């Protein structure tokens, strides 16, 4: 079994080839970050046009890098949503034509489902076996949710953010202090050596929704503080402490919600045995360490994704497609359509 994965939901054109055990034979990513950087964020029209130019070469190179030919493929998986509709359409139409022409099935994949299973991928070797039940915390530029997964097939969203996503807040605060897009890695770099306890930010709590994330208050407080400290000038000595404290506040809220989830599920007879971390923000070293520590203290295994599988990539899409194929989905290429909004498990 060889499955080609295609991802074009945002600003990365990616194609990957996996075998039937989930081993990643190739995973190529053409990033558009440099094209969007002058605008401080992703411009949808530019993204679509870039995908159109990159898709065929990226597929061709990925298939060659896997050491196979197009004719050897047994299935295709493509991100069908959620994401930028124009960007998704390019990947979906390309995948449909390819699968139809090769007379092989096409599996539509929810981008978030790709992230959810990505911590089980390895750069070398077959995918790691999943336990009967696990939790995945997905933190990316567009999403912040904890999911409860049973038997690879029942996916339940336990919480979400009431406003901004984690990555989005990293990007916006970074932009305010003059850092280039994407801001997450920049803030992490600047935070090194900074004092995470120097500035305190309030932890939002909602009595009626104790699980919900909310990052817009933190964003406003951080921007207000950055203005007071004149961080936008770029020369301030407070930059490292500010970034470390801001990163700490994000981690505090994430761990607070994780703990609340854990208190409800840990007593159940079929309690989850692993906590997986996914999405672009999962590349953050400080956060990874804190999640790992939290898991060790609760005797739960943590699954931290390899860096290559944190940000958007087609390997995770191919893997989620593989799991769909194993669940007996039809895979008729003509029935796949792109959707900008899409619920997990639908
Ligand atoms: O998963 P992803 O590539 O795209 C979406 O589906 O959104 O996530 C991109 C997000 C950006 O907001 C970026 O700033 C953030 O992930 N990010 C990080 C780090 N690396 C990427 N945030 C914090 N620390 C990092 N090291
Ligand atoms: Zn993503």
Short mmCIF file of N, CA and C in Angstrom, two decimals, residues 31 106 120 122 231 288 338:
data_model
loop_
_atom_site.label_atom_id
_atom_site.label_comp_id
_atom_site.label_asym_id
_atom_site.label_seq_id
_atom_site.Cartn_x
_atom_site.Cartn_y
_atom_site.Cartn_z
N UNK A 31 7.23 26.09 1.36
CA UNK A 31 6.65 27.11 2.23
C UNK A 31 6.51 28.43 1.48
N UNK A 106 -9.70 8.33 -3.54
CA UNK A 106 -9.27 9.61 -2.97
C UNK A 106 -9.99 9.80 -1.63
N UNK A 120 2.03 10.61 16.15
CA UNK A 120 2.34 9.18 16.08
C UNK A 120 3.19 8.84 14.86
N UNK A 122 6.67 8.97 12.60
CA UNK A 122 8.12 9.04 12.85
C UNK A 122 8.82 9.30 11.52
N UNK A 231 8.48 48.45 23.57
CA UNK A 231 9.18 47.31 22.95
C UNK A 231 9.24 47.39 21.44
N UNK A 288 6.71 22.26 25.24
CA UNK A 288 6.93 20.80 25.18
C UNK A 288 7.42 20.29 26.51
N UNK A 338 -14.14 20.74 -1.40
CA UNK A 338 -13.43 21.59 -0.44
C UNK A 338 -14.42 22.36 0.40
#
